[in-house]
Amino acid sequence: MAAIVVTRGKLRIGQQASESTNYNAARNIQVMSVDDSSVAFDAADTALNTGGAVSNEFDAAFDATPTEAAPAVITHVMTVPTGSGNFTIRRIALHDDVAGTVSTSSTTLVAGIDGQSLTKTSDFAIVFTLTITYA
Amino acid sequence: MKSNVTVTLDIKMQAWAIPSPGMDLDGLVQKMKDIGNQVLEVDRAGNRVLIGKVE
């Protein structure tokens, strides 16, 4: 399993914080996705399908504004409702664009965790909490 | 002067399953066993089951 903030994600974090040349007020980290790809994330990945085609994917905006905890932890929460994401969830990722734009091929990947295996059915929803510690 | 600053970004995940309106918590726990999801914690007060790997 890899838990990784990809290189373009690190750049986006820096751009947004420093408002550098390619800063874009609309490109904050705002969406979480789940998919069924068995491919491990790599630092050079820019989209969910960089390492190979993705068969099933679901994404949505965070449930609420991400929260902060000391010393430097930011928590992101997204719910996969009963009727969505009903496949084997193997990867969870964060993206820097709106849900309507995020797809398996969108250049929006910021960070991800791979190597999971959670079978999702319509009998339940899953609330994913993904934290990034900046330390 | 040259100075290096290293920022380590550590990312972690939790997954809480919440039963659909037609299912109770015990039914959800059994469902998780049936479909092969590992139940890590049952939160009866919160009506939810932790199935994600906590690292």
PDB file of C-alpha atoms in Angstrom:
ATOM      1  CA  MET A   1       0.000   0.000   0.000  1.00  0.00           C
ATOM      2  CA  ALA A   2       1.181   3.458  -0.791  1.00  0.00           C
ATOM      3  CA  ALA A   3      -0.084   6.666   0.684  1.00  0.00           C
ATOM      4  CA  ILE A   4       1.315   9.462  -1.386  1.00  0.00           C
ATOM      5  CA  VAL A   5       0.964  13.121  -2.240  1.00  0.00           C
ATOM      6  CA  VAL A   6       1.953  13.142  -5.907  1.00  0.00           C
ATOM      7  CA  THR A   7       4.405  15.721  -7.225  1.00  0.00           C
ATOM      8  CA  ARG A   8       1.735  17.787  -8.981  1.00  0.00           C
ATOM      9  CA  GLY A   9      -0.210  17.751  -5.735  1.00  0.00           C
ATOM     10  CA  LYS A  10       2.745  19.128  -3.818  1.00  0.00           C
ATOM     11  CA  LEU A  11       3.130  21.823  -6.468  1.00  0.00           C
ATOM     12  CA  ARG A  12      -0.574  22.679  -6.213  1.00  0.00           C
ATOM     13  CA  ILE A  13      -0.308  22.995  -2.449  1.00  0.00           C
ATOM     14  CA  GLY A  14       2.654  25.320  -2.903  1.00  0.00           C
ATOM     15  CA  GLN A  15       0.944  27.320  -5.623  1.00  0.00           C
ATOM     16  CA  GLN A  16      -2.156  27.867  -3.549  1.00  0.00           C
ATOM     17  CA  ALA A  17      -0.197  28.791  -0.443  1.00  0.00           C
ATOM     18  CA  SER A  18       2.234  31.158  -2.160  1.00  0.00           C
ATOM     19  CA  GLU A  19      -0.111  32.384  -4.907  1.00  0.00           C
ATOM     20  CA  SER A  20       2.684  31.757  -7.397  1.00  0.00           C
ATOM     21  CA  THR A  21       2.492  32.038 -11.192  1.00  0.00           C
ATOM     22  CA  ASN A  22      -0.047  29.264 -11.681  1.00  0.00           C
ATOM     23  CA  TYR A  23      -2.087  29.961  -8.581  1.00  0.00           C
ATOM     24  CA  ASN A  24      -5.781  29.496  -9.301  1.00  0.00           C
ATOM     25  CA  ALA A  25      -8.326  30.380  -6.663  1.00  0.00           C
ATOM     26  CA  ALA A  26     -10.698  27.727  -8.019  1.00  0.00           C
ATOM     27  CA  ARG A  27      -8.190  24.878  -7.837  1.00  0.00           C
ATOM     28  CA  ASN A  28      -8.129  24.157  -4.141  1.00  0.00           C
ATOM     29  CA  ILE A  29      -8.331  20.569  -2.898  1.00  0.00           C
ATOM     30  CA  GLN A  30     -12.088  19.950  -2.841  1.00  0.00           C
ATOM     31  CA  VAL A  31     -13.009  16.477  -4.109  1.00  0.00           C
ATOM     32  CA  MET A  32     -12.375  12.892  -3.003  1.00  0.00           C
ATOM     33  CA  SER A  33     -12.626   9.873  -5.296  1.00  0.00           C
ATOM     34  CA  VAL A  34     -12.749   6.117  -4.906  1.00  0.00           C
ATOM     35  CA  ASP A  35     -11.967   3.593  -7.621  1.00  0.00           C
ATOM     36  CA  ASP A  36     -11.295  -0.079  -8.174  1.00  0.00           C
ATOM     37  CA  SER A  37      -7.853   0.068  -9.746  1.00  0.00           C
ATOM     38  CA  SER A  38      -5.180  -2.252  -8.377  1.00  0.00           C
ATOM     39  CA  VAL A  39      -2.413  -0.021  -9.763  1.00  0.00           C
ATOM     40  CA  ALA A  40      -0.235   1.624  -7.121  1.00  0.00           C
ATOM     41  CA  PHE A  41       0.015   5.397  -7.113  1.00  0.00           C
ATOM     42  CA  ASP A  42       3.322   6.899  -8.182  1.00  0.00           C
ATOM     43  CA  ALA A  43       4.790  10.317  -7.456  1.00  0.00           C
ATOM     44  CA  ALA A  44       4.700  11.150 -11.165  1.00  0.00           C
ATOM     45  CA  ASP A  45       0.972  10.406 -11.536  1.00  0.00           C
ATOM     46  CA  THR A  46      -1.204  13.319 -12.622  1.00  0.00           C
ATOM     47  CA  ALA A  47      -4.547  11.511 -13.074  1.00  0.00           C
ATOM     48  CA  LEU A  48      -6.192   8.389 -11.710  1.00  0.00           C
ATOM     49  CA  ASN A  49      -5.476   6.542 -14.941  1.00  0.00           C
ATOM     50  CA  THR A  50      -1.832   7.548 -15.345  1.00  0.00           C
ATOM     51  CA  GLY A  51      -0.703   4.056 -14.384  1.00  0.00           C
ATOM     52  CA  GLY A  52      -3.466   2.221 -16.223  1.00  0.00           C
ATOM     53  CA  ALA A  53      -7.141   2.308 -17.147  1.00  0.00           C
ATOM     54  CA  VAL A  54      -9.666   2.588 -14.298  1.00  0.00           C
ATOM     55  CA  SER A  55     -12.890   0.608 -14.678  1.00  0.00           C
ATOM     56  CA  ASN A  56     -15.063   2.060 -11.911  1.00  0.00           C
ATOM     57  CA  GLU A  57     -14.767   5.424 -10.164  1.00  0.00           C
ATOM     58  CA  PHE A  58     -16.920   7.673  -7.995  1.00  0.00           C
ATOM     59  CA  ASP A  59     -16.101  11.167  -6.821  1.00  0.00           C
ATOM     60  CA  ALA A  60     -17.823  13.895  -4.860  1.00  0.00           C
ATOM     61  CA  ALA A  61     -17.124  17.160  -3.124  1.00  0.00           C
ATOM     62  CA  PHE A  62     -16.186  17.017   0.534  1.00  0.00           C
ATOM     63  CA  ASP A  63     -19.097  16.778   2.964  1.00  0.00           C
ATOM     64  CA  ALA A  64     -17.927  19.974   4.654  1.00  0.00           C
ATOM     65  CA  THR A  65     -15.012  22.346   4.755  1.00  0.00           C
ATOM     66  CA  PRO A  66     -11.897  20.393   5.780  1.00  0.00           C
ATOM     67  CA  THR A  67     -10.986  20.813   9.428  1.00  0.00           C
ATOM     68  CA  GLU A  68      -7.661  21.464  11.109  1.00  0.00           C
ATOM     69  CA  ALA A  69      -5.989  19.975  14.174  1.00  0.00           C
ATOM     70  CA  ALA A  70      -2.717  20.715  15.870  1.00  0.00           C
ATOM     71  CA  PRO A  71       0.072  20.690  15.030  1.00  0.00           C
ATOM     72  CA  ALA A  72      -0.574  20.514  11.294  1.00  0.00           C
ATOM     73  CA  VAL A  73      -3.298  18.053  10.380  1.00  0.00           C
ATOM     74  CA  ILE A  74      -6.020  18.727   7.827  1.00  0.00           C
ATOM     75  CA  THR A  75      -8.968  16.321   7.697  1.00  0.00           C
ATOM     76  CA  HIS A  76     -11.103  15.748   4.599  1.00  0.00           C
ATOM     77  CA  VAL A  77     -14.431  13.849   4.697  1.00  0.00           C
ATOM     78  CA  MET A  78     -16.517  12.536   1.797  1.00  0.00           C
ATOM     79  CA  THR A  79     -19.526  10.197   1.793  1.00  0.00           C
ATOM     80  CA  VAL A  80     -20.106   7.526  -0.808  1.00  0.00           C
ATOM     81  CA  PRO A  81     -23.911   7.119  -0.681  1.00  0.00           C
ATOM     82  CA  THR A  82     -25.742   3.798  -0.779  1.00  0.00           C
ATOM     83  CA  GLY A  83     -26.466   4.015  -4.480  1.00  0.00           C
ATOM     84  CA  SER A  84     -22.927   4.892  -5.591  1.00  0.00           C
ATOM     85  CA  GLY A  85     -19.475   3.366  -5.618  1.00  0.00           C
ATOM     86  CA  ASN A  86     -20.825  -0.155  -5.468  1.00  0.00           C
ATOM     87  CA  PHE A  87     -17.667  -1.979  -6.454  1.00  0.00           C
ATOM     88  CA  THR A  88     -14.475  -3.081  -4.695  1.00  0.00           C
ATOM     89  CA  ILE A  89     -12.879   0.151  -3.537  1.00  0.00           C
ATOM     90  CA  ARG A  90      -9.125  -0.176  -3.819  1.00  0.00           C
ATOM     91  CA  ARG A  91      -7.960   3.447  -3.998  1.00  0.00           C
ATOM     92  CA  ILE A  92      -9.011   6.728  -2.407  1.00  0.00           C
ATOM     93  CA  ALA A  93      -7.720  10.033  -3.769  1.00  0.00           C
ATOM     94  CA  LEU A  94      -7.912  13.803  -3.430  1.00  0.00           C
ATOM     95  CA  HIS A  95      -8.357  16.207  -6.337  1.00  0.00           C
ATOM     96  CA  ASP A  96      -7.957  19.924  -6.994  1.00  0.00           C
ATOM     97  CA  ASP A  97     -11.025  20.643  -9.089  1.00  0.00           C
ATOM     98  CA  VAL A  98     -14.800  20.447  -8.871  1.00  0.00           C
ATOM     99  CA  ALA A  99     -16.582  17.077  -8.943  1.00  0.00           C
ATOM    100  CA  GLY A 100     -18.070  17.846 -12.335  1.00  0.00           C
ATOM    101  CA  THR A 101     -14.595  18.019 -13.818  1.00  0.00           C
ATOM    102  CA  VAL A 102     -12.902  15.193 -11.935  1.00  0.00           C
ATOM    103  CA  SER A 103     -12.796  11.918 -13.854  1.00  0.00           C
ATOM    104  CA  THR A 104     -10.489   8.957 -14.248  1.00  0.00           C
ATOM    105  CA  SER A 105      -8.465  10.952 -16.788  1.00  0.00           C
ATOM    106  CA  SER A 106      -8.618  14.489 -15.395  1.00  0.00           C
ATOM    107  CA  THR A 107      -5.307  16.098 -14.456  1.00  0.00           C
ATOM    108  CA  THR A 108      -6.507  16.771 -10.933  1.00  0.00           C
ATOM    109  CA  LEU A 109      -4.776  14.155  -8.777  1.00  0.00           C
ATOM    110  CA  VAL A 110      -3.254  15.554  -5.592  1.00  0.00           C
ATOM    111  CA  ALA A 111      -2.863  12.580  -3.270  1.00  0.00           C
ATOM    112  CA  GLY A 112      -4.008   9.010  -2.888  1.00  0.00           C
ATOM    113  CA  ILE A 113      -3.980   5.782  -0.935  1.00  0.00           C
ATOM    114  CA  ASP A 114      -3.875   2.504  -2.835  1.00  0.00           C
ATOM    115  CA  GLY A 115      -3.873  -1.165  -1.908  1.00  0.00           C
ATOM    116  CA  GLN A 116      -7.227  -1.166  -0.127  1.00  0.00           C
ATOM    117  CA  SER A 117     -10.000  -3.731  -0.624  1.00  0.00           C
ATOM    118  CA  LEU A 118     -13.409  -2.624   0.598  1.00  0.00           C
ATOM    119  CA  THR A 119     -16.422  -4.218  -1.010  1.00  0.00           C
ATOM    120  CA  LYS A 120     -19.193  -1.614  -1.262  1.00  0.00           C
ATOM    121  CA  THR A 121     -22.843  -2.520  -1.753  1.00  0.00           C
ATOM    122  CA  SER A 122     -26.094  -0.558  -1.744  1.00  0.00           C
ATOM    123  CA  ASP A 123     -26.786  -1.818   1.806  1.00  0.00           C
ATOM    124  CA  PHE A 124     -24.579   0.887   3.274  1.00  0.00           C
ATOM    125  CA  ALA A 125     -22.871   4.203   2.733  1.00  0.00           C
ATOM    126  CA  ILE A 126     -19.199   4.749   3.500  1.00  0.00           C
ATOM    127  CA  VAL A 127     -17.851   7.923   5.043  1.00  0.00           C
ATOM    128  CA  PHE A 128     -14.193   8.283   4.144  1.00  0.00           C
ATOM    129  CA  THR A 129     -11.945  10.415   6.307  1.00  0.00           C
ATOM    130  CA  LEU A 130      -8.617  11.254   4.789  1.00  0.00           C
ATOM    131  CA  THR A 131      -6.054  13.230   6.732  1.00  0.00           C
ATOM    132  CA  ILE A 132      -2.865  14.892   5.593  1.00  0.00           C
ATOM    133  CA  THR A 133      -0.271  15.717   8.235  1.00  0.00           C
ATOM    134  CA  TYR A 134       2.077  18.510   7.245  1.00  0.00           C
ATOM    135  CA  ALA A 135       5.070  17.978   9.470  1.00  0.00           C
TER     136      ALA A 135
ATOM    137  CA  MET B   1      23.301  31.279   2.760  1.00  0.00           C
ATOM    138  CA  LYS B   2      21.777  27.972   1.705  1.00  0.00           C
ATOM    139  CA  SER B   3      19.116  26.299   3.764  1.00  0.00           C
ATOM    140  CA  ASN B   4      17.035  23.204   3.151  1.00  0.00           C
ATOM    141  CA  VAL B   5      13.486  22.903   4.417  1.00  0.00           C
ATOM    142  CA  THR B   6      11.781  19.536   4.271  1.00  0.00           C
ATOM    143  CA  VAL B   7       8.038  19.147   4.621  1.00  0.00           C
ATOM    144  CA  THR B   8       6.793  15.598   5.034  1.00  0.00           C
ATOM    145  CA  LEU B   9       3.216  15.001   3.968  1.00  0.00           C
ATOM    146  CA  ASP B  10       1.711  11.982   5.703  1.00  0.00           C
ATOM    147  CA  ILE B  11      -1.662  10.792   4.430  1.00  0.00           C
ATOM    148  CA  LYS B  12      -4.024   8.405   6.275  1.00  0.00           C
ATOM    149  CA  MET B  13      -7.535   7.066   5.746  1.00  0.00           C
ATOM    150  CA  GLN B  14     -10.525   5.774   7.724  1.00  0.00           C
ATOM    151  CA  ALA B  15     -13.749   4.296   6.326  1.00  0.00           C
ATOM    152  CA  TRP B  16     -16.961   4.200   8.370  1.00  0.00           C
ATOM    153  CA  ALA B  17     -19.876   2.216   6.959  1.00  0.00           C
ATOM    154  CA  ILE B  18     -23.372   3.490   7.755  1.00  0.00           C
ATOM    155  CA  PRO B  19     -26.321   1.120   7.260  1.00  0.00           C
ATOM    156  CA  SER B  20     -29.040   1.972   4.774  1.00  0.00           C
ATOM    157  CA  PRO B  21     -32.453   2.833   6.279  1.00  0.00           C
ATOM    158  CA  GLY B  22     -33.625  -0.767   5.878  1.00  0.00           C
ATOM    159  CA  MET B  23     -30.741  -2.343   7.792  1.00  0.00           C
ATOM    160  CA  ASP B  24     -29.786  -2.295  11.488  1.00  0.00           C
ATOM    161  CA  LEU B  25     -26.255  -2.260  12.845  1.00  0.00           C
ATOM    162  CA  ASP B  26     -26.099  -5.980  13.591  1.00  0.00           C
ATOM    163  CA  GLY B  27     -27.301  -6.648  10.067  1.00  0.00           C
ATOM    164  CA  LEU B  28     -24.546  -4.418   8.749  1.00  0.00           C
ATOM    165  CA  VAL B  29     -21.881  -6.242  10.777  1.00  0.00           C
ATOM    166  CA  GLN B  30     -23.119  -9.560   9.378  1.00  0.00           C
ATOM    167  CA  LYS B  31     -23.186  -8.060   5.889  1.00  0.00           C
ATOM    168  CA  MET B  32     -19.557  -7.034   6.239  1.00  0.00           C
ATOM    169  CA  LYS B  33     -18.608 -10.573   7.195  1.00  0.00           C
ATOM    170  CA  ASP B  34     -20.619 -11.965   4.295  1.00  0.00           C
ATOM    171  CA  ILE B  35     -18.873  -9.798   1.726  1.00  0.00           C
ATOM    172  CA  GLY B  36     -15.419 -10.087   3.239  1.00  0.00           C
ATOM    173  CA  ASN B  37     -14.881  -6.626   4.701  1.00  0.00           C
ATOM    174  CA  GLN B  38     -12.839  -6.529   7.890  1.00  0.00           C
ATOM    175  CA  VAL B  39     -14.767  -5.022  10.812  1.00  0.00           C
ATOM    176  CA  LEU B  40     -12.332  -3.067  12.957  1.00  0.00           C
ATOM    177  CA  GLU B  41     -14.765  -1.371  15.306  1.00  0.00           C
ATOM    178  CA  VAL B  42     -18.510  -1.231  15.953  1.00  0.00           C
ATOM    179  CA  ASP B  43     -19.735   2.194  17.087  1.00  0.00           C
ATOM    180  CA  ARG B  44     -23.247   1.505  18.369  1.00  0.00           C
ATOM    181  CA  ALA B  45     -23.752   5.037  19.632  1.00  0.00           C
ATOM    182  CA  GLY B  46     -22.832   6.393  16.239  1.00  0.00           C
ATOM    183  CA  ASN B  47     -24.655   3.630  14.332  1.00  0.00           C
ATOM    184  CA  ARG B  48     -21.606   2.926  12.221  1.00  0.00           C
ATOM    185  CA  VAL B  49     -18.921   0.300  11.582  1.00  0.00           C
ATOM    186  CA  LEU B  50     -15.252   1.008  10.962  1.00  0.00           C
ATOM    187  CA  ILE B  51     -14.095  -1.045   8.012  1.00  0.00           C
ATOM    188  CA  GLY B  52     -11.151   0.985   6.808  1.00  0.00           C
ATOM    189  CA  LYS B  53      -7.609   0.165   7.710  1.00  0.00           C
ATOM    190  CA  VAL B  54      -6.313   2.596  10.321  1.00  0.00           C
ATOM    191  CA  GLU B  55      -2.597   3.200  10.080  1.00  0.00           C
TER     192      GLU B  55
END
